[in-house]
mmCIF file of C-alpha atoms and ligand atoms in Angstrom:
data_model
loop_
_atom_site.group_PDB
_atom_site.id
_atom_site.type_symbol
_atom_site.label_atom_id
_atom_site.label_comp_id
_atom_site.label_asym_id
_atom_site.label_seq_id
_atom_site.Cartn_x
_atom_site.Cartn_y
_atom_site.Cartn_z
ATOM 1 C CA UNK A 83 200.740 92.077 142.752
ATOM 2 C CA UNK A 84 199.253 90.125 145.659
ATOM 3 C CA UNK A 85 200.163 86.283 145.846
ATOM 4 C CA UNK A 86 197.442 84.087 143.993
ATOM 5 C CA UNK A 87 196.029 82.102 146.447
ATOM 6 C CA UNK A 88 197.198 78.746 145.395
ATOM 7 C CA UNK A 89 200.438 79.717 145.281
ATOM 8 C CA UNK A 90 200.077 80.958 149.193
ATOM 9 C CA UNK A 91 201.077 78.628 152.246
ATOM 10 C CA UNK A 92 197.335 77.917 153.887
ATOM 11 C CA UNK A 93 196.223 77.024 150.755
ATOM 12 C CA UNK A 94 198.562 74.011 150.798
ATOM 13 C CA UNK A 95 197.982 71.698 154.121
ATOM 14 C CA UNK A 96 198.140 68.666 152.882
ATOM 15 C CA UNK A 97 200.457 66.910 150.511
ATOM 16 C CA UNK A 98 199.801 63.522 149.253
ATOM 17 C CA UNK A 99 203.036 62.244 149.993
ATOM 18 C CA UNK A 100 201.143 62.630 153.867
ATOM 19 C CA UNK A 101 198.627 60.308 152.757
ATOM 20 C CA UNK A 102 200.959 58.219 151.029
ATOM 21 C CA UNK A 103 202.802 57.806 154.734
ATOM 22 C CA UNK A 104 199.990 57.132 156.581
ATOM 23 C CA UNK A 105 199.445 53.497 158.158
ATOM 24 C CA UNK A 106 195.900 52.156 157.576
ATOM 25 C CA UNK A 107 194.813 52.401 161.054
ATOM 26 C CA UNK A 108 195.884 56.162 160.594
ATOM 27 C CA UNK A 109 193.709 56.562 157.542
ATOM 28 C CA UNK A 110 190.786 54.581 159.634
ATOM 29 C CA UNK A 111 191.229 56.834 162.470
ATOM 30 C CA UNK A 112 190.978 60.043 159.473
ATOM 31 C CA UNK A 113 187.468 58.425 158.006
ATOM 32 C CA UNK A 114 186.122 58.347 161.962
ATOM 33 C CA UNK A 115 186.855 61.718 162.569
ATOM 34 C CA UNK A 116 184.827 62.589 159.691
ATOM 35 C CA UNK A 117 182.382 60.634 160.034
ATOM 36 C CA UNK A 118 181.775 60.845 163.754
ATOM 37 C CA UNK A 119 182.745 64.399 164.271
ATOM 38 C CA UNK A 120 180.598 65.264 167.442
ATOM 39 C CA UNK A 121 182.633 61.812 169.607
ATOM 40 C CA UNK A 122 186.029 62.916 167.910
ATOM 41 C CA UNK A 123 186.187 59.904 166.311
ATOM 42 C CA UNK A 124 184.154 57.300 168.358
ATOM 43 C CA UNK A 125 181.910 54.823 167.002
ATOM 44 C CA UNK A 126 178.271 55.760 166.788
ATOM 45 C CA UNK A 127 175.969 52.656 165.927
ATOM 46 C CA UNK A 128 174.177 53.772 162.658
ATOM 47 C CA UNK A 129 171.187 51.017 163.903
ATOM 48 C CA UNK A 130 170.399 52.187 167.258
ATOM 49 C CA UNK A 131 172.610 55.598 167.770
ATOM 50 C CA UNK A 132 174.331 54.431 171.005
ATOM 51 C CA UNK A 133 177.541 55.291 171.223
ATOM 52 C CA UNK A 134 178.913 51.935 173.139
ATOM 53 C CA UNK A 135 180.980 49.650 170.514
ATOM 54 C CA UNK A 136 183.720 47.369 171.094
ATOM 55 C CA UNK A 137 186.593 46.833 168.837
ATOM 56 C CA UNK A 138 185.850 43.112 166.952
ATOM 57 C CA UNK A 139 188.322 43.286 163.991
ATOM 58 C CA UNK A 140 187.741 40.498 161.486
ATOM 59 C CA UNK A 141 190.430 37.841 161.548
ATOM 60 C CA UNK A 142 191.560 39.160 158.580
ATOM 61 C CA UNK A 143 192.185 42.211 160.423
ATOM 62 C CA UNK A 144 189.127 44.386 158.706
ATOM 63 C CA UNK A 145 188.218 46.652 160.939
ATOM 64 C CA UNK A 146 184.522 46.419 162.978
ATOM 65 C CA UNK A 147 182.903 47.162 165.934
ATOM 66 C CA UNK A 148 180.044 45.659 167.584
ATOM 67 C CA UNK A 149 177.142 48.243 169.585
ATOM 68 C CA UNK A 150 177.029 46.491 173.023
ATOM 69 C CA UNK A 151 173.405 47.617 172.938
ATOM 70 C CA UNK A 152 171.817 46.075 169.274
ATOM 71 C CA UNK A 153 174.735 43.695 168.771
ATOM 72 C CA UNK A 154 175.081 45.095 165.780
ATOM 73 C CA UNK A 155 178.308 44.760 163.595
ATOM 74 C CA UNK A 156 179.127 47.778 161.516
ATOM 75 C CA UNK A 157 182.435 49.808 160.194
ATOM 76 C CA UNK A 158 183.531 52.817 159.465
ATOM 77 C CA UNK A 159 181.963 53.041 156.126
ATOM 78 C CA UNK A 160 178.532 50.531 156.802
ATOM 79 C CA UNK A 161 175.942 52.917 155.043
ATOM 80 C CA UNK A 162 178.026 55.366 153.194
ATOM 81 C CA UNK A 163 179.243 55.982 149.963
ATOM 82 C CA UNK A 164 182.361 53.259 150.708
ATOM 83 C CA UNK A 165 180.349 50.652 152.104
ATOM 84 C CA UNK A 166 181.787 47.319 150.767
ATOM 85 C CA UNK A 167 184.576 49.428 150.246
ATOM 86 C CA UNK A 168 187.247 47.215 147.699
ATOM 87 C CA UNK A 169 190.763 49.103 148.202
ATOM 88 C CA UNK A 170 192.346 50.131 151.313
ATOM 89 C CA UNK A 171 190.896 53.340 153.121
ATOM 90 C CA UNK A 172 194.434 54.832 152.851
ATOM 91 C CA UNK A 173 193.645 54.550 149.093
ATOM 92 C CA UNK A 174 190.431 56.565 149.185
ATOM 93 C CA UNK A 175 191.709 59.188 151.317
ATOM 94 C CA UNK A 176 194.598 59.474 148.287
ATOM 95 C CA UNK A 177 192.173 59.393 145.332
ATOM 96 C CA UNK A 178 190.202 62.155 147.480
ATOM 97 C CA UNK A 179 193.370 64.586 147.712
ATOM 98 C CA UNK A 180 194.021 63.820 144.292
ATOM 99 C CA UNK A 181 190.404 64.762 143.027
ATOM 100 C CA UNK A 182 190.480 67.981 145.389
ATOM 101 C CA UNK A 183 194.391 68.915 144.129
ATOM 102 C CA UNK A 184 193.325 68.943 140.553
ATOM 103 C CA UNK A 185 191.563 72.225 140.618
ATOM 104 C CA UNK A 186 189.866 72.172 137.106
ATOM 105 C CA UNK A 187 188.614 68.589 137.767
ATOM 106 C CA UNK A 188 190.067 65.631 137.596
ATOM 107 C CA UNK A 189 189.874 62.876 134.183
ATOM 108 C CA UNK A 190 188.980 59.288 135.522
ATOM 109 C CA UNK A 191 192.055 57.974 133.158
ATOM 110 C CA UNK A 192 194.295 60.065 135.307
ATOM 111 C CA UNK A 193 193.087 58.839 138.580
ATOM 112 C CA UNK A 194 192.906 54.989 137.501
ATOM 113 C CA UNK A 195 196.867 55.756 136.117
ATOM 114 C CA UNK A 196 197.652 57.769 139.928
ATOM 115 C CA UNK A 197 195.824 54.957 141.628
ATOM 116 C CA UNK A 198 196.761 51.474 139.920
ATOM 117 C CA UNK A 199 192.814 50.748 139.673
ATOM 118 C CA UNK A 200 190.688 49.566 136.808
ATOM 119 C CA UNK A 201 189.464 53.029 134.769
ATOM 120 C CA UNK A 202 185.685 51.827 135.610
ATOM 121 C CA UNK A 203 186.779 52.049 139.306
ATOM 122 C CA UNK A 204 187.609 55.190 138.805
ATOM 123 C CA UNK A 205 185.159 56.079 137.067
ATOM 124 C CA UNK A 206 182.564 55.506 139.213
ATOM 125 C CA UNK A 207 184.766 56.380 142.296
ATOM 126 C CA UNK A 208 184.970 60.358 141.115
ATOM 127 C CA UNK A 209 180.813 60.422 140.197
ATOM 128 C CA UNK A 210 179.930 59.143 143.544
ATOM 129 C CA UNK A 211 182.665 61.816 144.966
ATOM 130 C CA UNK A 212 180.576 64.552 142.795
ATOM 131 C CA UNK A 213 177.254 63.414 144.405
ATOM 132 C CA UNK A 214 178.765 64.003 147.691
ATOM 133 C CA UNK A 215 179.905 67.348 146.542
ATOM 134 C CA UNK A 216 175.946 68.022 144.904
ATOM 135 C CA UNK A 217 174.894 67.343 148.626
ATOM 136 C CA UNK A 218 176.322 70.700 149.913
ATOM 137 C CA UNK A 219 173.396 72.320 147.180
ATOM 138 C CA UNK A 220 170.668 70.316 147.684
ATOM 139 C CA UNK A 221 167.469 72.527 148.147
ATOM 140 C CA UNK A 222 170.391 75.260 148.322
ATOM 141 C CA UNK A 223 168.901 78.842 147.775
ATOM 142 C CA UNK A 224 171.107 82.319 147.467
ATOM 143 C CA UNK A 225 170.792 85.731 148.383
ATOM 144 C CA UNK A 226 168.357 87.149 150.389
ATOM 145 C CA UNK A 227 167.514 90.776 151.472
ATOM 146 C CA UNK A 228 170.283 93.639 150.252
ATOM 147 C CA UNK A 229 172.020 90.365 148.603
ATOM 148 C CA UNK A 230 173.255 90.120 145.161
ATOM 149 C CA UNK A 231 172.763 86.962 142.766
ATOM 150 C CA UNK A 232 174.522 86.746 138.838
ATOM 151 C CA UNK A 233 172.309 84.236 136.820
ATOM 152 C CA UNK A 234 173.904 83.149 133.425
ATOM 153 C CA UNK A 235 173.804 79.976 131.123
ATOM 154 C CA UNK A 236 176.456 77.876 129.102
ATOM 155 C CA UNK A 237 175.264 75.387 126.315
ATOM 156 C CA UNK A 238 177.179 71.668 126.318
ATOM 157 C CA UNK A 239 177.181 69.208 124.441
ATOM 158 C CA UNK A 240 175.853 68.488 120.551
ATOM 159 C CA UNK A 241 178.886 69.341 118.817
ATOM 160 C CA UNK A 242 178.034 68.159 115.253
ATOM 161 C CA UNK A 243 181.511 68.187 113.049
ATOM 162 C CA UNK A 244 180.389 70.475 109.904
ATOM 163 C CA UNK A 245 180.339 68.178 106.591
ATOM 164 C CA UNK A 246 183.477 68.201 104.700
ATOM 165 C CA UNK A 247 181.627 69.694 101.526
ATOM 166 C CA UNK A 248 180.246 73.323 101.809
ATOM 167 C CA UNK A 249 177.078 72.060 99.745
ATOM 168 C CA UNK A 250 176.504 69.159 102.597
ATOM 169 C CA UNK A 251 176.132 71.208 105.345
ATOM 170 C CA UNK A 252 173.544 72.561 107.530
ATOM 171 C CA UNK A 253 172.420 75.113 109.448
ATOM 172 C CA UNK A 254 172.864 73.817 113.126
ATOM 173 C CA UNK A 255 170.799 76.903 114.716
ATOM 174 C CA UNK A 256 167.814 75.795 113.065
ATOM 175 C CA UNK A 257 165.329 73.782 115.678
ATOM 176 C CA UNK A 258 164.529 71.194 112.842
ATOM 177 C CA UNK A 259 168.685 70.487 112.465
ATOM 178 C CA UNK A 260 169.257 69.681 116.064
ATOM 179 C CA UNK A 261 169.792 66.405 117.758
ATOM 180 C CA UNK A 262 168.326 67.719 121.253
ATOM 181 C CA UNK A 263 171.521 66.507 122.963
ATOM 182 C CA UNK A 264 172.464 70.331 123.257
ATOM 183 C CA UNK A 265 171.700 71.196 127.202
ATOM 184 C CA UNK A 266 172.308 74.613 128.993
ATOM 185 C CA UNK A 267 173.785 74.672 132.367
ATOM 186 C CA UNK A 268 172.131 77.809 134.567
ATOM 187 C CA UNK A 269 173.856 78.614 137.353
ATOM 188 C CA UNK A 270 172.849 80.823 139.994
ATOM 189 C CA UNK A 271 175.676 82.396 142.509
ATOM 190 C CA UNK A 272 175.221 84.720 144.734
ATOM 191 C CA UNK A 273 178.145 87.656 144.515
ATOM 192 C CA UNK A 274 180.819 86.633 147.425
ATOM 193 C CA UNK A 275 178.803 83.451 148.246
ATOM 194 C CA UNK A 276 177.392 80.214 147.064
ATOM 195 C CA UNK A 277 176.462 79.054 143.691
ATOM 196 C CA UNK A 278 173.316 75.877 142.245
ATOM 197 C CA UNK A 279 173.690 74.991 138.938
ATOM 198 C CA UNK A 280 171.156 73.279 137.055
ATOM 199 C CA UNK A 281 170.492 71.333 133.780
ATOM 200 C CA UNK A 282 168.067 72.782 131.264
ATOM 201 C CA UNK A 283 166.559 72.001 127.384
ATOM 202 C CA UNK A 284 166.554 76.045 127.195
ATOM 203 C CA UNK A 285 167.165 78.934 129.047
ATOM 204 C CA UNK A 286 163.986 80.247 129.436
ATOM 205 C CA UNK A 287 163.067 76.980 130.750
ATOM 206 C CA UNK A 288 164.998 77.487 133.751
ATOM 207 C CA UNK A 289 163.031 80.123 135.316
ATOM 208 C CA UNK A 290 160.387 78.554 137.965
ATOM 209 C CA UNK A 291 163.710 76.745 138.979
ATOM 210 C CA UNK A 292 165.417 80.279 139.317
ATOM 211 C CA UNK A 293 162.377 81.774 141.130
ATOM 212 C CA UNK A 294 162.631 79.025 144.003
ATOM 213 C CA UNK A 295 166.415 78.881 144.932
ATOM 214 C CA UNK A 296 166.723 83.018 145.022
ATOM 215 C CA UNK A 297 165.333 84.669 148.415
ATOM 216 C CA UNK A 298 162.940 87.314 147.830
ATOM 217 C CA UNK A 299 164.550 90.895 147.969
ATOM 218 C CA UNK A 300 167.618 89.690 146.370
ATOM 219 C CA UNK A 301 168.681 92.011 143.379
ATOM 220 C CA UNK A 302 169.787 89.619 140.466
ATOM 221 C CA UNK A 303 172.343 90.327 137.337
ATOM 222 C CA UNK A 304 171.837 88.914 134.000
ATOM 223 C CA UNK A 305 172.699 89.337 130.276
ATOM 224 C CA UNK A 306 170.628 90.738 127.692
ATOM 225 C CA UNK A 307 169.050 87.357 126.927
ATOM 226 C CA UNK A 308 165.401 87.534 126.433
ATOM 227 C CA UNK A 309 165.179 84.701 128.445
ATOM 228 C CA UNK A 310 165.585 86.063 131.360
ATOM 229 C CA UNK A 311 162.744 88.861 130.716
ATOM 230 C CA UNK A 312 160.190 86.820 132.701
ATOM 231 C CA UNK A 313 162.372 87.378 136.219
ATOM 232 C CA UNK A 314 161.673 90.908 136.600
ATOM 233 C CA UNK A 315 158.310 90.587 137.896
ATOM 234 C CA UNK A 316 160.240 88.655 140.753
ATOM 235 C CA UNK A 317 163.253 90.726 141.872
ATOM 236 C CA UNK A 318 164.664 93.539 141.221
ATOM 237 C CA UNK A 319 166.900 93.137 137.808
ATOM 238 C CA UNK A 320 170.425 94.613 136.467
ATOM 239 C CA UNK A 321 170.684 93.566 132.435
ATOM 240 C CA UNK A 322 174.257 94.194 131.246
ATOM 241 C CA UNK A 323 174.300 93.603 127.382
ATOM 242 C CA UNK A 324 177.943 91.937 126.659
ATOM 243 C CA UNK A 325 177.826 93.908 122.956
ATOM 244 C CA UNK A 326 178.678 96.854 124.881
ATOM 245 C CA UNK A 327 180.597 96.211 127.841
ATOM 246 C CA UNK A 328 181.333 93.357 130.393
ATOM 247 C CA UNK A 329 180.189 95.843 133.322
ATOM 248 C CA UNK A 330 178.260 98.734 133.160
ATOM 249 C CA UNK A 331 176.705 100.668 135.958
ATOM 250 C CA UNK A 332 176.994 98.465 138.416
ATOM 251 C CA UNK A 333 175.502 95.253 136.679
ATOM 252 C CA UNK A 334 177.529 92.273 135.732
ATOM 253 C CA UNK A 335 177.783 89.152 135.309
ATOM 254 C CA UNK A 336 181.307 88.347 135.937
ATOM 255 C CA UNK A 337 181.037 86.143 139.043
ATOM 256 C CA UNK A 338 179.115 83.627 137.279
ATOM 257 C CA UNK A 339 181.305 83.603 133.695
ATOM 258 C CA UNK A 340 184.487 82.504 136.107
ATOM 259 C CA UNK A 341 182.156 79.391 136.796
ATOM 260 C CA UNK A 342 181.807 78.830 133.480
ATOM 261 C CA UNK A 343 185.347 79.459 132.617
ATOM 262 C CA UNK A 344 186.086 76.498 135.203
ATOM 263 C CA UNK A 345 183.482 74.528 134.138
ATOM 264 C CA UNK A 346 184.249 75.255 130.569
ATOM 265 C CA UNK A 347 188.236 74.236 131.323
ATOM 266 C CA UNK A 348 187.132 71.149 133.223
ATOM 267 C CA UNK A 349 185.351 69.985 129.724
ATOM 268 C CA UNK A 350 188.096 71.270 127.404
ATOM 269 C CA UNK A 351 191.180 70.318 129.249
ATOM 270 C CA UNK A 352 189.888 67.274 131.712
ATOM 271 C CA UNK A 353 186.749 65.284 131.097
ATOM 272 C CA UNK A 354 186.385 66.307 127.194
ATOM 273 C CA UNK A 355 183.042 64.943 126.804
ATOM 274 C CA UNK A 356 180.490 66.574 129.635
ATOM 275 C CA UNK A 357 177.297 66.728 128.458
ATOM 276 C CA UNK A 358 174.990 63.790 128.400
ATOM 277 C CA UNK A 359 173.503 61.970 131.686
ATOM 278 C CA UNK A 360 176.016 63.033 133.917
ATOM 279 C CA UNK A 361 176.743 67.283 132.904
ATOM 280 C CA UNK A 362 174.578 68.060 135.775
ATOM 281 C CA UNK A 363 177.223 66.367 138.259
ATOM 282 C CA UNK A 364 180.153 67.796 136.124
ATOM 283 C CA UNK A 365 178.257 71.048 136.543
ATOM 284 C CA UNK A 366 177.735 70.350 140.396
ATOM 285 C CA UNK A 367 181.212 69.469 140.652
ATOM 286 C CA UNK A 368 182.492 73.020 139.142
ATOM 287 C CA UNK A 369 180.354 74.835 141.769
ATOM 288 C CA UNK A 370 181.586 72.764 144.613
ATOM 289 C CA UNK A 371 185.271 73.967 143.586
ATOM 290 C CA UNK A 372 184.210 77.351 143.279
ATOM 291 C CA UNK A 373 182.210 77.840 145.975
ATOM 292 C CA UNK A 374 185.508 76.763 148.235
ATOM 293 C CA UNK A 375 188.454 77.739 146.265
ATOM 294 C CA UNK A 376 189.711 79.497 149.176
ATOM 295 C CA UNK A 377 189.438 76.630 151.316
ATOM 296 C CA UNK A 378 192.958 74.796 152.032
ATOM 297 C CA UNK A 379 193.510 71.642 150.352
ATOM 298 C CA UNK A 380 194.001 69.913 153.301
ATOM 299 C CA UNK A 381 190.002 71.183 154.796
ATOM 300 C CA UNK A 382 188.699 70.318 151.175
ATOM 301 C CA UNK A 383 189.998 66.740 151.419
ATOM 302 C CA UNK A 384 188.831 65.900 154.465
ATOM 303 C CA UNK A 385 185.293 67.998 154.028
ATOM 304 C CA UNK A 386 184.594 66.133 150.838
ATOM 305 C CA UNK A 387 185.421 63.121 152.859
ATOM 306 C CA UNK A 388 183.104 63.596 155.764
ATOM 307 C CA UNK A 389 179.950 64.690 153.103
ATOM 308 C CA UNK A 390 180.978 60.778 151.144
ATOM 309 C CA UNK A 391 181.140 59.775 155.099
ATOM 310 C CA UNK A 392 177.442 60.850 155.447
ATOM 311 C CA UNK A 393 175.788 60.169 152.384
ATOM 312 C CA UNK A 394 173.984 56.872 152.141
ATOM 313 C CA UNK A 395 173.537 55.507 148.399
ATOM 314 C CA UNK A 396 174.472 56.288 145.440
ATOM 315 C CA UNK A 397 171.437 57.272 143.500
ATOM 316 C CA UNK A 398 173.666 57.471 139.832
ATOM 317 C CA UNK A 399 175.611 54.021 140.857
ATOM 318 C CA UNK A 400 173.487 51.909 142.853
ATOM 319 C CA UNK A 401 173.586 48.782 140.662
ATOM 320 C CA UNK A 402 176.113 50.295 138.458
ATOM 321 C CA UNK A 403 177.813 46.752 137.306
ATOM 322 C CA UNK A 404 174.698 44.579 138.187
ATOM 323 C CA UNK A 405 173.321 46.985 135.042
ATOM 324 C CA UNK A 406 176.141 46.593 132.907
ATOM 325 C CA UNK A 407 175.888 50.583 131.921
ATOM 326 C CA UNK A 408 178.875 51.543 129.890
ATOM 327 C CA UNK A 409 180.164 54.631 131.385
HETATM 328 ZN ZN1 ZN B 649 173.303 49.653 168.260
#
């Protein structure tokens, strides 16, 4: 039996004992790489683009430059996701491997206990690492002539404990019995390439969304559902109907159940509670670790790093404590 390839040596490239070792100049010098790939390194003014800044540390030995052109003062993380940054960068870089080593996803509890911080910190420290992640699929579409896209849907969310009393319960499928906090992830992946999840009310309500992020000519895979009847006049369609088999003549769905198997996992076993505002990031989150799982560890770390590196705001947490939002 070939070696899973977790288990395998390039899988493993970085340990966080590595991290753990580094000084915080080394960590600095990690975040510039990242975040000024094209200089190897070398500061880029973010106000006028030249690529002339000095070295004008803080007294309290923060570290800055200054753009001999604008006389601006900026950092390694003015206008990212770690601007006004509160712990050490040697500490991000940590809770970064951490998130990326925990391949299911990673509980906020468990990262405030690995990381000494404040379970709020945490908190909002892995969401704004799952918007950087949601970057990579931004206005993401799959497939494309001769291509091959799975389309499937997972409900989350909604779980109503049955009455203790036979007489006091109710029927939960019926419409008029819901609490409409029940949401359906659709995911789209394409078969040996990338997946875009979504966040839907119903199935069939995904299916302008599903229309615009597959390329025309792409031949798509999908359950008996009715509600994905409406996509044949788009592509050509493969129904496999899971009462009879899990692959028949060609058409399956199997690509897109493992997402939901990890994203499924990541609820059961990590976060416990994923639906509500943020299942859409959880679901972002799963496809991100799917879509590289054969990626070292050591190229996941530092590629999540570099898309926090470039992404300005957060759009979940901007405000976050001025708001007071419990999380
Ligand atoms: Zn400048």
């Amino acid at each position: 039996m070939p070696q899973h390839f977790l288990l395998s040596r390039p899988a493993k490239t970085l340990t966080l004992a590595q991290v753990i070792r580094m000084t915080e100049s080394e960590a600095e010098m990690a975040f510039r790489r990242v975040r000024w790939p094209d200089t190897d390194g070398q500061p880029v003014c973010p106000k006028c683009g030249g690529f002339d800044a000095y070295d004008c540390r803080r007294p309290s030995g923060a570290p800055r430059f200054r753009c001999r052109a604008c006389h601006a003062d900026f950092s390694v993380t003015s206008g990212t996701l770690f601007a006004f940054h509160k712990m050490p960068l040697r500490q991000y870089l940590a809770a970064i491997a951490i998130f990326i080593n925990e391949v299911k996803g990673k509980a906020a509890l468990a990262l405030s206990r690995d990381l000494g911080t404040a379970y709020k910190t945490s908190f909002v420290l892995a969401h704004k690492l799952r918007e950087s992640m949601a970057e990579e699929m931004k206005g993401r579409t799959v497939g494309g002539e001769g291509k091959v896209a799975e389309v499937d849907g997972g409900y989350f969310g909604g779980y109503v404990k049955p009455a203790n009393h036979k007489e006091n319960r109710v029927d939960r499928r019926l419409a008029k019995n819901q609490n409409g906090k029940r949401k359906v992830v659709v995911v789209i992946r394409e078969r040996n390439g990338n997946s875009v999840p979504a966040v839907f009310r119903t199935e069939g309500a995904a299916q302008a969304w599903i229309k615009s992020r597959i390329a025309k000519g792409t031949t798509v895979h999908a359950d008996e559902a009715t509600s994905w009847d409406g996509l044949h006049s788009h592509f050509e369609m493969k129904r496999i109907n899971h009462q009879e088999a899990y692959s028949l003549d060609g058409a399956c769905t199997n690509e897109a159940e493992e997402y939901f198997s990890r994203l499924r996992r990541a609820e059961i076993g990590h976060y416990h509670h994923v639906a509500g505002d943020y299942l859409l990031r959880y679901a972002q989150e799963s496809s991100w670790r799917e879509d590289h799982r054969r990626m070292s560890n050591g190229d996941q770390t530092f590629r999540l790093a570099g898309l926090a590196m470039h992404k300005a705001t957060s759009p979940d947490f901007v405000g976050y404590w001025q708001r007071h939002l419990k999380p």
